[in-house]
Short mmCIF file of C-alpha atoms in Angstrom, two decimals:
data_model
loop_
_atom_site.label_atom_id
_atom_site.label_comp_id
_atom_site.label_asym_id
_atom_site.label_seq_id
_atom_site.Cartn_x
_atom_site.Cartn_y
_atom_site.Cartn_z
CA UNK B 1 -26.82 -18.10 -2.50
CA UNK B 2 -24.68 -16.81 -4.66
CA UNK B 3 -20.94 -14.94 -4.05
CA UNK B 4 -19.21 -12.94 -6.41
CA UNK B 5 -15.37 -13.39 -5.91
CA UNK B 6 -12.32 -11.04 -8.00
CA UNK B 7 -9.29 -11.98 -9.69
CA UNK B 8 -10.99 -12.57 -12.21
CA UNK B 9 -14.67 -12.03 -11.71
CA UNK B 10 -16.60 -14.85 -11.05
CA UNK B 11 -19.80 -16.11 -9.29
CA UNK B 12 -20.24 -19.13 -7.12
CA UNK B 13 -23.44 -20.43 -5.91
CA UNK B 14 -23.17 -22.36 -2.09
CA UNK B 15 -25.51 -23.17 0.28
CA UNK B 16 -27.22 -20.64 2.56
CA UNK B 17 -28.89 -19.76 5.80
CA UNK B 18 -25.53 -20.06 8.00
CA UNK B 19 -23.05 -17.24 8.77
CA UNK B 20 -20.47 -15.23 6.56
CA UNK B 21 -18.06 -17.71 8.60
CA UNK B 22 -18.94 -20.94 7.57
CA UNK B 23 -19.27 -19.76 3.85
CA UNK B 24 -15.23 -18.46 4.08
CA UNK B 25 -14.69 -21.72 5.66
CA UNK B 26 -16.51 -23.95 2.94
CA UNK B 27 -14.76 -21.68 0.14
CA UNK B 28 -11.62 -22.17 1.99
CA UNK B 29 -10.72 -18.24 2.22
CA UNK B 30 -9.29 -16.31 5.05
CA UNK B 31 -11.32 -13.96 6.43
CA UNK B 32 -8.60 -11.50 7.07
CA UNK B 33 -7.91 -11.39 3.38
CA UNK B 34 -11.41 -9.99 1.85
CA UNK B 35 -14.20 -7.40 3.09
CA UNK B 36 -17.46 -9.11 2.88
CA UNK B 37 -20.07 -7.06 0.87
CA UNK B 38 -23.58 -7.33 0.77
CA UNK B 39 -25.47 -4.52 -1.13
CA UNK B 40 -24.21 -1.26 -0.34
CA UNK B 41 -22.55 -2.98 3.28
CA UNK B 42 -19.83 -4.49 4.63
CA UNK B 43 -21.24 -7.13 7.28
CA UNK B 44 -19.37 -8.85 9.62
CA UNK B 45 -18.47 -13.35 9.68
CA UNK B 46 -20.93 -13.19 12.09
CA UNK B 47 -23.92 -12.62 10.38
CA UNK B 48 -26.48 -14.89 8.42
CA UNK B 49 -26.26 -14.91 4.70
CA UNK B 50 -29.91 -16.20 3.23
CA UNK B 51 -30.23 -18.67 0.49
CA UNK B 52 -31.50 -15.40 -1.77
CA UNK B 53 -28.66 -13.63 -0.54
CA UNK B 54 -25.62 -12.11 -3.19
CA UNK B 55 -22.10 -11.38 -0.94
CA UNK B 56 -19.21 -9.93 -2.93
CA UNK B 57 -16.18 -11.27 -1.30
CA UNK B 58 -13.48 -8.49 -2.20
CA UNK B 59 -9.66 -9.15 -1.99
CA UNK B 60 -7.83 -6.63 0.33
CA UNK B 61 -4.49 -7.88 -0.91
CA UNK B 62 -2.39 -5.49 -3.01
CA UNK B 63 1.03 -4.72 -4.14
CA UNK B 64 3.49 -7.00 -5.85
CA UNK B 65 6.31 -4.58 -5.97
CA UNK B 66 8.11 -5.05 -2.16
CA UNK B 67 7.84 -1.73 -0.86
CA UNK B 68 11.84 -1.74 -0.23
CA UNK B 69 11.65 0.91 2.29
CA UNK B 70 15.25 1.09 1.87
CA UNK B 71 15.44 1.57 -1.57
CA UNK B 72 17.09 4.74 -2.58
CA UNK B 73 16.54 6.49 -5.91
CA UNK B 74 20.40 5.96 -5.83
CA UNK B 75 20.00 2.11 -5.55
CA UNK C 1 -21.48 -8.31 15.94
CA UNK C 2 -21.74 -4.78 18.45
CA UNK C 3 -19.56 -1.72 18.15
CA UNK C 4 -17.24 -1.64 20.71
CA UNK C 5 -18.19 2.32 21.15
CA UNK C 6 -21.55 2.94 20.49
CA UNK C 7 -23.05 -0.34 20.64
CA UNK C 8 -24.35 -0.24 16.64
CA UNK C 9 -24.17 -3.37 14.47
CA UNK C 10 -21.03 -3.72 13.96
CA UNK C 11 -19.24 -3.96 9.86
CA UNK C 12 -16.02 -5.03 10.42
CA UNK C 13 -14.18 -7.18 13.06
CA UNK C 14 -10.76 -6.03 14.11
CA UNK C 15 -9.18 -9.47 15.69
CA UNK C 16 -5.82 -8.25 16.62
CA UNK C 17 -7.50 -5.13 18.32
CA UNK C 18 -10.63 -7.50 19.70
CA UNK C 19 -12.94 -5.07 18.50
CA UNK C 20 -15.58 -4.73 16.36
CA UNK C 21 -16.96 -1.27 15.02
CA UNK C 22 -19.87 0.37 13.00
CA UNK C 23 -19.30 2.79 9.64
CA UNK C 24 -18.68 6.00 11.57
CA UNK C 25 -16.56 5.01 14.70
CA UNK C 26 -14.54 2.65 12.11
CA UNK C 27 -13.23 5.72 10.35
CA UNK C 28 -12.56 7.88 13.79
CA UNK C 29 -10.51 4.46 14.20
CA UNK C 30 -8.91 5.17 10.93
CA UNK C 31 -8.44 8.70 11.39
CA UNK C 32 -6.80 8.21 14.40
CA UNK C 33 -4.12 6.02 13.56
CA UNK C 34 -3.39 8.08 10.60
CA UNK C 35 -2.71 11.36 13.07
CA UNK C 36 -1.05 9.01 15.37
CA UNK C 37 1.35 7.87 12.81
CA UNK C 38 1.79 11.70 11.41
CA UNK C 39 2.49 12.89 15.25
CA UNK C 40 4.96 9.74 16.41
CA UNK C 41 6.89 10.45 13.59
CA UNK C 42 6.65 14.56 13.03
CA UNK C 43 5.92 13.25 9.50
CA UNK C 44 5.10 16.21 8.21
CA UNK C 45 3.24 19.86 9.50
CA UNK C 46 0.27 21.73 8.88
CA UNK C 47 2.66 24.39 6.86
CA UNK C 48 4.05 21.72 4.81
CA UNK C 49 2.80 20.58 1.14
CA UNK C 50 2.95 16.77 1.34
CA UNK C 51 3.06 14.83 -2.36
CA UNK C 52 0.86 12.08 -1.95
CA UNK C 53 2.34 9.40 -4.10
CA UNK C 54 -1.13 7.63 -5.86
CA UNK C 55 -1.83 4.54 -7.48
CA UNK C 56 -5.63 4.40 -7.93
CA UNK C 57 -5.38 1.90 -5.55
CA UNK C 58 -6.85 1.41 -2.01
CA UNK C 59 -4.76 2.65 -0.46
CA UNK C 60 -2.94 5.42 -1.75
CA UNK C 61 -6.41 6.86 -2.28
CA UNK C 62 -8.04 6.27 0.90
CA UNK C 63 -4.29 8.19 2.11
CA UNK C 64 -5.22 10.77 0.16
CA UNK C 65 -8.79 11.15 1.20
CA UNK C 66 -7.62 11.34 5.03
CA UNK C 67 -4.86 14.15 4.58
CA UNK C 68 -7.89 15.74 2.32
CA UNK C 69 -9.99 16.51 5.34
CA UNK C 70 -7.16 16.61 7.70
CA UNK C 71 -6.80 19.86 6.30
CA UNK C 72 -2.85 19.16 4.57
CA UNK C 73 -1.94 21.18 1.84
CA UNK C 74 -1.33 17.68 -0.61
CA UNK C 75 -0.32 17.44 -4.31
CA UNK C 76 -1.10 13.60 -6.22
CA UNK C 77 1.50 12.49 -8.33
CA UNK C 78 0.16 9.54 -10.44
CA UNK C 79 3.02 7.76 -11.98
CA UNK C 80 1.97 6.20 -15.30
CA UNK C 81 3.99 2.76 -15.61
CA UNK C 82 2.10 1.68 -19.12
CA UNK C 83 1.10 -1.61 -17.85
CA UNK C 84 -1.68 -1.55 -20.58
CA UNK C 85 -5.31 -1.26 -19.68
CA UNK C 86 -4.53 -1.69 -15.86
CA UNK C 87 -2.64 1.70 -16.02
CA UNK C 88 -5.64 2.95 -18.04
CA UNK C 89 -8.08 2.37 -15.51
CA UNK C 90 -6.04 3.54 -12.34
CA UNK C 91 -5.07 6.72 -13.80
CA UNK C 92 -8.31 7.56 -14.50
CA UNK C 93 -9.68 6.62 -11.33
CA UNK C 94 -6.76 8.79 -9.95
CA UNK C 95 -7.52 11.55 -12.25
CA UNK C 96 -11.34 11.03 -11.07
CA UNK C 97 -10.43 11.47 -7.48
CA UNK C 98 -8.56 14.24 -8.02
CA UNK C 99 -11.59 16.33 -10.03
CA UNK C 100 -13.90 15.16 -7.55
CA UNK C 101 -11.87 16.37 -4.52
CA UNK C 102 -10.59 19.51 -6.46
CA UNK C 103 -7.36 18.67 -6.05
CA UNK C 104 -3.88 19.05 -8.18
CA UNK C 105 -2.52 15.58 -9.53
CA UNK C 106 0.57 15.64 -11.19
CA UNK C 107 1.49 12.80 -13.75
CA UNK C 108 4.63 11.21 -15.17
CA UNK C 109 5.21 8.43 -17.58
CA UNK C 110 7.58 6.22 -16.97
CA UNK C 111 7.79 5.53 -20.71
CA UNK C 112 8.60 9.32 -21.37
CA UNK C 113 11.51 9.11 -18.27
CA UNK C 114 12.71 5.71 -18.78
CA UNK C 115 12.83 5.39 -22.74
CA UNK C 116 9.86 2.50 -22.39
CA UNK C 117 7.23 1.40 -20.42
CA UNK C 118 7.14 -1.55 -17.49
CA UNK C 119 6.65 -4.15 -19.73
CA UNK C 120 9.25 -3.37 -22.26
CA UNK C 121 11.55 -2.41 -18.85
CA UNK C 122 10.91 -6.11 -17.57
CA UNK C 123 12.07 -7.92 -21.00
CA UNK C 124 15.13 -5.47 -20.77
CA UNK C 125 16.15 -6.14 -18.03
CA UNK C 126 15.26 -10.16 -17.75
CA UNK C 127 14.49 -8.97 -13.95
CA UNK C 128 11.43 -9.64 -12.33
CA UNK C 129 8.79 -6.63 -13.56
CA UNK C 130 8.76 -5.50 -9.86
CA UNK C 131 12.28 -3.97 -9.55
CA UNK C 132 12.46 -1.78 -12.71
CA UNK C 133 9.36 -0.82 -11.74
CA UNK C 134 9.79 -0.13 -8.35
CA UNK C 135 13.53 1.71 -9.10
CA UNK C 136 11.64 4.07 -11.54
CA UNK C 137 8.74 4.60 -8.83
CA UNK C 138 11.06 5.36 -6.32
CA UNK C 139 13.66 7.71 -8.46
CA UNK C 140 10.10 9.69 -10.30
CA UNK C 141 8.70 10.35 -6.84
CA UNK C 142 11.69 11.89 -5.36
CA UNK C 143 12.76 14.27 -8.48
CA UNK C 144 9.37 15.30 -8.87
CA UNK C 145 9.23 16.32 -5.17
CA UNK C 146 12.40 17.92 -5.60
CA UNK C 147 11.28 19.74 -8.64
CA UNK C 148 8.09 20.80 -7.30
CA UNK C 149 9.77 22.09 -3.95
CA UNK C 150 7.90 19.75 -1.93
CA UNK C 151 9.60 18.29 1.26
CA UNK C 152 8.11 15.27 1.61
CA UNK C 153 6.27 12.25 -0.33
CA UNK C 154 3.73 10.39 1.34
CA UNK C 155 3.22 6.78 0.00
CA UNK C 156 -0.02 4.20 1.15
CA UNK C 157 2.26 1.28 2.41
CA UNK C 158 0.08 -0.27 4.71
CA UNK C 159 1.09 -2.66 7.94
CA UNK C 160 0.95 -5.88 5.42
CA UNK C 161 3.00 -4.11 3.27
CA UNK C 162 5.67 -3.15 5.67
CA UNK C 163 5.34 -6.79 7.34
CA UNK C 164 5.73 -8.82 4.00
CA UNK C 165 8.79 -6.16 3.23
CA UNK C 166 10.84 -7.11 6.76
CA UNK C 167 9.65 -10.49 6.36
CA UNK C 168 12.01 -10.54 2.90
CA UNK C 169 14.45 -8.84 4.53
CA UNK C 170 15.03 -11.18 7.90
CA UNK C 171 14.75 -14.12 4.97
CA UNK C 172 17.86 -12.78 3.53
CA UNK C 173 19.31 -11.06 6.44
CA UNK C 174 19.54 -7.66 4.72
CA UNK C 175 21.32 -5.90 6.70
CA UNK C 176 21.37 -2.69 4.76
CA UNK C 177 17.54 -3.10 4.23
CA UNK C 178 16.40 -3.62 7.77
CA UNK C 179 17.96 -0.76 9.82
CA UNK C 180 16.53 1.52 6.64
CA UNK C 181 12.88 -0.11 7.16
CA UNK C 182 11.18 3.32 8.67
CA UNK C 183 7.33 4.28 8.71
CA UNK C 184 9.38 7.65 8.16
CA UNK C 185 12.97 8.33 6.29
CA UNK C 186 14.20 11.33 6.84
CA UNK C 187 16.11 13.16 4.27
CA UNK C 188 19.86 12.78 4.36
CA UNK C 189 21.14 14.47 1.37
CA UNK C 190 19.48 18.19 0.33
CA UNK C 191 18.41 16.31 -3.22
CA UNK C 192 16.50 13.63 -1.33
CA UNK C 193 13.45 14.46 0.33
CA UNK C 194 11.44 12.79 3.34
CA UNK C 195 9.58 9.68 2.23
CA UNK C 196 6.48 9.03 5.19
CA UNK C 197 3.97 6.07 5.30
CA UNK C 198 1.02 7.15 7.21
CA UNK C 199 -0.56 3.87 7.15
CA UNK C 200 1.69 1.98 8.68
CA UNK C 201 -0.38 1.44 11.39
CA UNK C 202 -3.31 0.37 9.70
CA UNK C 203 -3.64 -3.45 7.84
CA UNK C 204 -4.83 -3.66 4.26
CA UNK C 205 -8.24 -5.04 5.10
CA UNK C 206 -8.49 -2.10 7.21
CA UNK C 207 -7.70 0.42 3.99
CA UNK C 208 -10.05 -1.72 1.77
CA UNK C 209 -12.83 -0.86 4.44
CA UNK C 210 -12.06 2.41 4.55
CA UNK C 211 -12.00 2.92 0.68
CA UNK C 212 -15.31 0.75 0.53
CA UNK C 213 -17.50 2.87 3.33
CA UNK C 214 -15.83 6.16 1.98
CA UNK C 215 -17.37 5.29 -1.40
CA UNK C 216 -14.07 5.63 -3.33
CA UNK C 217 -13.89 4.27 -6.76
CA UNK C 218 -10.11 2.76 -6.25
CA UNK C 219 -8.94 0.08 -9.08
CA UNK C 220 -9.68 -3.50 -7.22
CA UNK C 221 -7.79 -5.68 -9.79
CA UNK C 222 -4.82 -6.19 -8.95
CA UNK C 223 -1.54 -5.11 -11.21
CA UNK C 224 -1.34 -8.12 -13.72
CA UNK C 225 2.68 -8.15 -13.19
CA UNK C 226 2.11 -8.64 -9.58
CA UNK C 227 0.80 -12.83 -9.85
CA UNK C 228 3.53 -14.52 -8.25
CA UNK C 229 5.74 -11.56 -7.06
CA UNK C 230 7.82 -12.85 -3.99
CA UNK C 231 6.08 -10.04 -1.49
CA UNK C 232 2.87 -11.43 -2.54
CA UNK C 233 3.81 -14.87 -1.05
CA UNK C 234 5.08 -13.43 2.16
CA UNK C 235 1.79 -11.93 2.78
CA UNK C 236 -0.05 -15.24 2.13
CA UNK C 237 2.15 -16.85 4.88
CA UNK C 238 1.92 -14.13 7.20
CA UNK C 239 -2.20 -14.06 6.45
CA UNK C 240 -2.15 -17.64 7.44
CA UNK C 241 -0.14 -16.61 10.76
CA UNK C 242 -2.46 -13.62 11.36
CA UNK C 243 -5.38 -16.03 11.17
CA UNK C 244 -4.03 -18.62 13.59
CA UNK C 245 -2.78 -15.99 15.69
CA UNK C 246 -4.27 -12.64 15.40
CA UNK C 247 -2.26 -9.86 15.81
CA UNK C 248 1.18 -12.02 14.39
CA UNK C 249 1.57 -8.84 11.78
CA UNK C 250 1.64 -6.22 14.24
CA UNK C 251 3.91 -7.47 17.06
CA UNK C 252 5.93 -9.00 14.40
CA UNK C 253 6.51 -5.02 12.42
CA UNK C 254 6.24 -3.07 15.61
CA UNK C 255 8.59 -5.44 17.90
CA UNK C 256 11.05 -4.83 15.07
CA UNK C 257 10.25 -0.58 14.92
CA UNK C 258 10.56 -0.28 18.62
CA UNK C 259 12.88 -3.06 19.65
CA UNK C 260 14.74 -4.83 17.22
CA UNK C 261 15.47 -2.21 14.58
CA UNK C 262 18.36 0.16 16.74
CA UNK C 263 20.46 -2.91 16.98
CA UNK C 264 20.59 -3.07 13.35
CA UNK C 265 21.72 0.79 12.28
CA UNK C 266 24.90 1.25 11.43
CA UNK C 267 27.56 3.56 13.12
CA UNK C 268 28.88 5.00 10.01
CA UNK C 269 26.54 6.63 7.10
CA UNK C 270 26.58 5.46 3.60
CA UNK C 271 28.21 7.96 0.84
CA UNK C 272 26.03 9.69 -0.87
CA UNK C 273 27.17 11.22 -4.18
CA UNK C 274 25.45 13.36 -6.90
CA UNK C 275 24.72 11.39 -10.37
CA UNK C 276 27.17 12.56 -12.75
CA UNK C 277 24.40 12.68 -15.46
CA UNK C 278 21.45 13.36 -13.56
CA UNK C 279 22.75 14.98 -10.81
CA UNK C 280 20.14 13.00 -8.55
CA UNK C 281 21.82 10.86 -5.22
CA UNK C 282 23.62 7.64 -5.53
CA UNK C 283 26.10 6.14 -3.48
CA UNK C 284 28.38 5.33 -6.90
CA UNK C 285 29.21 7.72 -9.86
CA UNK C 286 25.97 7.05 -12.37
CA UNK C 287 22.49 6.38 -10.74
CA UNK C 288 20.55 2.97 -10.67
CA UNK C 289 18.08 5.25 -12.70
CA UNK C 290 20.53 6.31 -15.46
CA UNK C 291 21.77 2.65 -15.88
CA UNK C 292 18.67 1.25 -16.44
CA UNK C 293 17.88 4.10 -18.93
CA UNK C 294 20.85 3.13 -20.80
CA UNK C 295 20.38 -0.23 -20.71
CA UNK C 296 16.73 0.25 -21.94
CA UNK C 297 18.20 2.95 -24.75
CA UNK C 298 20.68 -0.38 -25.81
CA UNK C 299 17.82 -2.56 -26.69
CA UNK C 300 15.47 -0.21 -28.32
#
């Protein structure tokens, strides 16, 4: 199957038939740390992914610039 | 996977809430913390315009979307930092939005208020691209507030966000961050205005969804300045935590809001002053702003 992965684009082919779960797992990713497309979906680490199968895996993380709740136009 | 309220397959897990929902009860869930967060802190009221600070990010946008049909009165200020193409595309997903939605966005360019643009800022400076950035960011959304007559800027700083930022500040025991670490700041001077975070309550995976099943076109690459930013690494090790232990992010930002955070306020106020040549607030005699301007004026 094959997953499409950002930051940069790219596309990975790994084996199929087994859940969202095992594919994180295998591409050693945190599943708290992407959505998990397929199509117009999200789907949840539960479900099977087929060998024919395409799953975006789309990084939730953002930011860079600490949001210094403190920070005071004065500052 | 079922939804926990109507039983439907199910798109996204929520571990730390042990719950699972489908497309439509997700964003009630959504919804609901956002007017949660809005009531617990009288962020803002139905009478008030609220300037919705946007990147053409998740976040921000999905923020935007939920005031939208909330029924607030908002204003989008887009804040154009000239980080080449990546500013490009987010303004114009911004400005895209905004069309769509039929809503005013108001835009600044840092290079026009500053004398250059991020990247120019960061060789200036020889300080990591994050600060002048986030200095500029910070003094733009409040004057243009100000100028505007709007009360109070709403910004997309999401649970991770506000984790990762106490997680820098307990590193280096800042203790005139922490007590100042607020899903809500009020205003203490009549030239600053409130600053809010209505998705404080909400984790980033949770905005992503919300931006995905919403179907808004929000700028997924990430800012190319942000690649080995220090709050970056604090959410990695605080992902890691969330993973083992689900749920670590939220006890660890809302122990601190409802617990820990009192013990750290000050008795006595800081000073606030007016900018001698801006005439914005300070707690010295020229602004952080103004300095930087100079300093950027210097080199050019």
């Amino acid at each position: 199957m094959k997953v499409v992965l950002r930051n940069p684009r790219r596309e990975v082919e790994v084996a199929g038939n087994r859940r969202v779960k095992d594919v994180l797992r295998d591409l050693d990713i945190i599943p708290e740390t992407v959505l998990v497309i397929r199509g117009d979906d999200l789907i949840t680490a539960d479900q099977h992914v087929k060998d024919d199968d395409t799953i975006e895996l789309r990084p939730v993380m953002s930011g860079g610039s600490a949001s210094r709740s403190a920070g005071e136009a004065s500052q | 996977m079922k939804c926990r309220k109507c039983g439907g397959t199910a798109v996204l897990e929520l571990r730390r809430h042990n719950a699972a929902f489908c497309a439509t009860d997700f964003q009630e869930f959504f919804r609901n913390q956002v007017r949660e967060a809005i009531r617990k802190h009288r962020m803002f009221t139905a009478d008030e315009t609220v300037l919705v600070a946007v990147s053409g990010g998740k976040d921000s946008l999905a923020l935007w979307d939920v005031l939208i049909d909330e029924g607030y009165r908002t204003t989008g200020l887009y804040l154009d930092l000239g980080i080449f193409d990546y500013s490009v595309e987010s303004r114009a997903k911004c400005e895209a939005f905004a069309t769509a939605r039929g809503v005013p966005l108001m835009i600044k360019r840092v290079e026009e208020e500053v004398g250059a643009p991020v990247p120019v800022i960061k060789q200036v400076t020889r300080r990591p691209p994050c600060s002048g950035c986030g200095l500029s960011k910070r003094y733009l959304m409040n004057r243009a507030a100000l100028e505007a007559g709007i009360p109070v800027v709403a910004t997309g700083h999401n649970l991770d966000d506000e984790a990762a930022t106490l997680f820098g500040s307990v590193m280096h025991w800042q203790m005139d961050a922490l007590p100042r670490q607020s899903p809500a700041l009020a205003s203490t001077h009549p030239k600053l205005v409130r600053r809010v975070k209505p998705l404080y309550r909400l984790s980033e995976r949770e905005t992503a969804a919300f931006a995905f099943l919403r179907r808004i076109d929000y700028i997924v690459e990430e800012c190319p300045f942000a690649k080995g930013a220090t709050s970056i690494a604090h959410k990695e090790v605080l992902n890691r935590m969330e993973d083992a232990s689900p749920g670590a992010k939220h006890n660890f930002l809302f122990g601190f809001l409802d617990k820990a955070r009192p013990a750290f306020e000050r008795a006595e106020g800081v000073e606030l002053h007016e900018c001698t040549r801006c005439g914005q607030v300070t707690t010295g005699t020229l602004c952080a702003f103004c300095k930087l301007a100079d300093q950027v004026k210097r080199s050019l």
